[in-house]
GROMACS .gro file of C-alpha atoms in nm:
model
  166
    1UNK     CA    1   5.810 -18.389   0.956
    2UNK     CA    2   5.600 -18.577   0.699
    3UNK     CA    3   5.709 -18.886   0.509
    4UNK     CA    4   5.507 -19.054   0.232
    5UNK     CA    5   5.560 -19.341  -0.009
    6UNK     CA    6   5.363 -19.407  -0.328
    7UNK     CA    7   5.362 -19.708  -0.557
    8UNK     CA    8   5.133 -19.694  -0.858
    9UNK     CA    9   5.070 -19.837  -1.201
   10UNK     CA   10   5.004 -19.572  -1.464
   11UNK     CA   11   4.880 -19.607  -1.821
   12UNK     CA   12   4.960 -19.306  -2.039
   13UNK     CA   13   4.754 -19.146  -2.312
   14UNK     CA   14   4.824 -19.099  -2.679
   15UNK     CA   15   4.757 -18.790  -2.884
   16UNK     CA   16   4.542 -18.827  -3.195
   17UNK     CA   17   4.827 -18.665  -3.390
   18UNK     CA   18   5.054 -18.960  -3.300
   19UNK     CA   19   4.859 -19.181  -3.540
   20UNK     CA   20   4.850 -18.941  -3.836
   21UNK     CA   21   5.095 -18.932  -4.123
   22UNK     CA   22   5.254 -18.588  -4.182
   23UNK     CA   23   5.494 -18.444  -4.436
   24UNK     CA   24   5.723 -18.147  -4.370
   25UNK     CA   25   5.834 -18.002  -4.704
   26UNK     CA   26   6.052 -17.747  -4.525
   27UNK     CA   27   6.248 -18.015  -4.337
   28UNK     CA   28   6.230 -18.268  -4.623
   29UNK     CA   29   6.102 -18.549  -4.406
   30UNK     CA   30   5.785 -18.747  -4.356
   31UNK     CA   31   5.611 -18.892  -4.055
   32UNK     CA   32   5.459 -19.222  -4.160
   33UNK     CA   33   5.204 -19.245  -3.877
   34UNK     CA   34   5.156 -19.560  -3.672
   35UNK     CA   35   4.820 -19.732  -3.632
   36UNK     CA   36   4.980 -19.997  -3.404
   37UNK     CA   37   5.093 -19.747  -3.140
   38UNK     CA   38   4.998 -19.830  -2.779
   39UNK     CA   39   5.016 -19.599  -2.476
   40UNK     CA   40   5.315 -19.621  -2.242
   41UNK     CA   41   5.267 -19.797  -1.910
   42UNK     CA   42   5.479 -19.755  -1.602
   43UNK     CA   43   5.538 -19.871  -1.249
   44UNK     CA   44   5.614 -19.563  -1.042
   45UNK     CA   45   5.773 -19.549  -0.697
   46UNK     CA   46   5.801 -19.218  -0.507
   47UNK     CA   47   5.933 -19.132  -0.163
   48UNK     CA   48   5.869 -18.780  -0.034
   49UNK     CA   49   5.991 -18.614   0.285
   50UNK     CA   50   5.861 -18.273   0.398
   51UNK     CA   51   6.013 -18.080   0.684
   52UNK     CA   52   5.882 -17.759   0.834
   53UNK     CA   53   6.156 -17.514   0.925
   54UNK     CA   54   5.920 -17.317   1.149
   55UNK     CA   55   5.927 -16.943   1.087
   56UNK     CA   56   6.213 -16.996   0.838
   57UNK     CA   57   6.003 -17.188   0.582
   58UNK     CA   58   5.999 -17.549   0.463
   59UNK     CA   59   6.192 -17.810   0.265
   60UNK     CA   60   6.066 -18.104   0.055
   61UNK     CA   61   6.268 -18.384  -0.101
   62UNK     CA   62   6.112 -18.628  -0.351
   63UNK     CA   63   6.292 -18.935  -0.484
   64UNK     CA   64   6.137 -19.130  -0.772
   65UNK     CA   65   6.195 -19.432  -0.994
   66UNK     CA   66   5.973 -19.500  -1.298
   67UNK     CA   67   6.000 -19.826  -1.494
   68UNK     CA   68   5.831 -19.769  -1.830
   69UNK     CA   69   5.716 -20.025  -2.087
   70UNK     CA   70   5.592 -19.950  -2.440
   71UNK     CA   71   5.772 -19.616  -2.426
   72UNK     CA   72   5.662 -19.384  -2.710
   73UNK     CA   73   5.952 -19.226  -2.902
   74UNK     CA   74   6.031 -19.114  -3.257
   75UNK     CA   75   6.150 -19.405  -3.471
   76UNK     CA   76   6.338 -19.348  -3.802
   77UNK     CA   77   6.179 -19.514  -4.108
   78UNK     CA   78   6.371 -19.547  -4.431
   79UNK     CA   79   6.615 -19.273  -4.528
   80UNK     CA   80   6.405 -18.964  -4.452
   81UNK     CA   81   6.097 -19.086  -4.265
   82UNK     CA   82   6.011 -19.103  -3.899
   83UNK     CA   83   5.710 -19.200  -3.692
   84UNK     CA   84   5.609 -19.231  -3.328
   85UNK     CA   85   5.665 -19.589  -3.221
   86UNK     CA   86   5.690 -19.804  -2.911
   87UNK     CA   87   6.020 -19.905  -2.755
   88UNK     CA   88   6.041 -20.207  -2.526
   89UNK     CA   89   6.108 -20.011  -2.211
   90UNK     CA   90   6.297 -19.745  -2.029
   91UNK     CA   91   6.366 -19.602  -1.688
   92UNK     CA   92   6.353 -19.253  -1.534
   93UNK     CA   93   6.477 -19.183  -1.184
   94UNK     CA   94   6.586 -18.881  -0.991
   95UNK     CA   95   6.513 -18.631  -0.720
   96UNK     CA   96   6.337 -18.299  -0.676
   97UNK     CA   97   6.427 -18.073  -0.383
   98UNK     CA   98   6.210 -17.769  -0.307
   99UNK     CA   99   6.284 -17.509  -0.040
  100UNK     CA  100   6.117 -17.192   0.082
  101UNK     CA  101   6.320 -16.961   0.303
  102UNK     CA  102   6.130 -16.681   0.475
  103UNK     CA  103   6.332 -16.366   0.545
  104UNK     CA  104   6.101 -16.221   0.812
  105UNK     CA  105   6.318 -16.362   1.096
  106UNK     CA  106   6.601 -16.142   0.959
  107UNK     CA  107   6.376 -15.834   0.967
  108UNK     CA  108   6.281 -15.836   0.595
  109UNK     CA  109   5.904 -15.883   0.634
  110UNK     CA  110   5.710 -16.022   0.339
  111UNK     CA  111   6.025 -16.146   0.161
  112UNK     CA  112   6.117 -16.502   0.072
  113UNK     CA  113   6.338 -16.716  -0.150
  114UNK     CA  114   6.215 -17.027  -0.330
  115UNK     CA  115   6.479 -17.272  -0.453
  116UNK     CA  116   6.407 -17.583  -0.658
  117UNK     CA  117   6.658 -17.839  -0.779
  118UNK     CA  118   6.574 -18.134  -1.007
  119UNK     CA  119   6.820 -18.404  -1.111
  120UNK     CA  120   6.711 -18.688  -1.338
  121UNK     CA  121   6.865 -18.978  -1.523
  122UNK     CA  122   6.685 -19.174  -1.789
  123UNK     CA  123   6.775 -19.454  -2.021
  124UNK     CA  124   6.637 -19.652  -2.310
  125UNK     CA  125   6.801 -19.883  -2.562
  126UNK     CA  126   6.809 -19.710  -2.900
  127UNK     CA  127   6.631 -19.929  -3.158
  128UNK     CA  128   6.881 -19.842  -3.435
  129UNK     CA  129   7.217 -19.857  -3.260
  130UNK     CA  130   7.138 -20.088  -2.967
  131UNK     CA  131   7.319 -19.839  -2.743
  132UNK     CA  132   7.166 -19.704  -2.421
  133UNK     CA  133   7.078 -19.336  -2.438
  134UNK     CA  134   6.859 -19.090  -2.243
  135UNK     CA  135   6.485 -19.093  -2.318
  136UNK     CA  136   6.402 -18.824  -2.574
  137UNK     CA  137   6.290 -18.486  -2.441
  138UNK     CA  138   6.383 -18.550  -2.077
  139UNK     CA  139   6.546 -18.290  -1.854
  140UNK     CA  140   6.854 -18.405  -1.667
  141UNK     CA  141   6.902 -18.095  -1.450
  142UNK     CA  142   6.687 -17.802  -1.352
  143UNK     CA  143   6.752 -17.521  -1.106
  144UNK     CA  144   6.509 -17.242  -1.021
  145UNK     CA  145   6.565 -16.955  -0.780
  146UNK     CA  146   6.294 -16.700  -0.710
  147UNK     CA  147   6.285 -16.401  -0.479
  148UNK     CA  148   5.957 -16.233  -0.388
  149UNK     CA  149   5.878 -15.940  -0.162
  150UNK     CA  150   5.519 -15.861  -0.073
  151UNK     CA  151   5.549 -15.504   0.050
  152UNK     CA  152   5.384 -15.487   0.396
  153UNK     CA  153   5.061 -15.283   0.427
  154UNK     CA  154   5.030 -15.242   0.048
  155UNK     CA  155   4.896 -15.417  -0.262
  156UNK     CA  156   5.242 -15.423  -0.423
  157UNK     CA  157   5.492 -15.701  -0.468
  158UNK     CA  158   5.813 -15.732  -0.662
  159UNK     CA  159   6.065 -16.005  -0.727
  160UNK     CA  160   6.307 -16.178  -0.956
  161UNK     CA  161   6.334 -16.525  -1.102
  162UNK     CA  162   6.617 -16.718  -1.268
  163UNK     CA  163   6.625 -17.073  -1.393
  164UNK     CA  164   6.845 -17.319  -1.576
  165UNK     CA  165   6.729 -17.633  -1.755
  166UNK     CA  166   6.927 -17.884  -1.952
   0.00000   0.00000   0.00000
């Protein structure tokens, strides 16, 4: 069993394209650019627990809470314009649970399942409406299931993978 805790201060990076003005004739909108844009900064807390399941595999659970200031998001300007801009702050928190289950103890040598589950909540106060909403482009649920079989005494493997993200 392994337990770890991390507390860190992180300063994000901006893309050069965030500062540039762009026009999309197809979408009939304009991005005004923003020379005053600053990178997001966050305080990040993470707690991670790893447990070996012996010959059956392993399981890892990670809990996190990120408090973000100067969050970068798209801000509407005028009737048809928009630009990257800074919001006062936001929060992202959630969990990630990863599992590997080996099937060799059941007699299926070289086979395993990997399961990952991610649940996240985020919030920011919308600068136009004043209403709390999720941070743009964040995933609130993700599920991945993978099966893999490395055929014993050969160079062949096969498997299947399914996932769901929202």
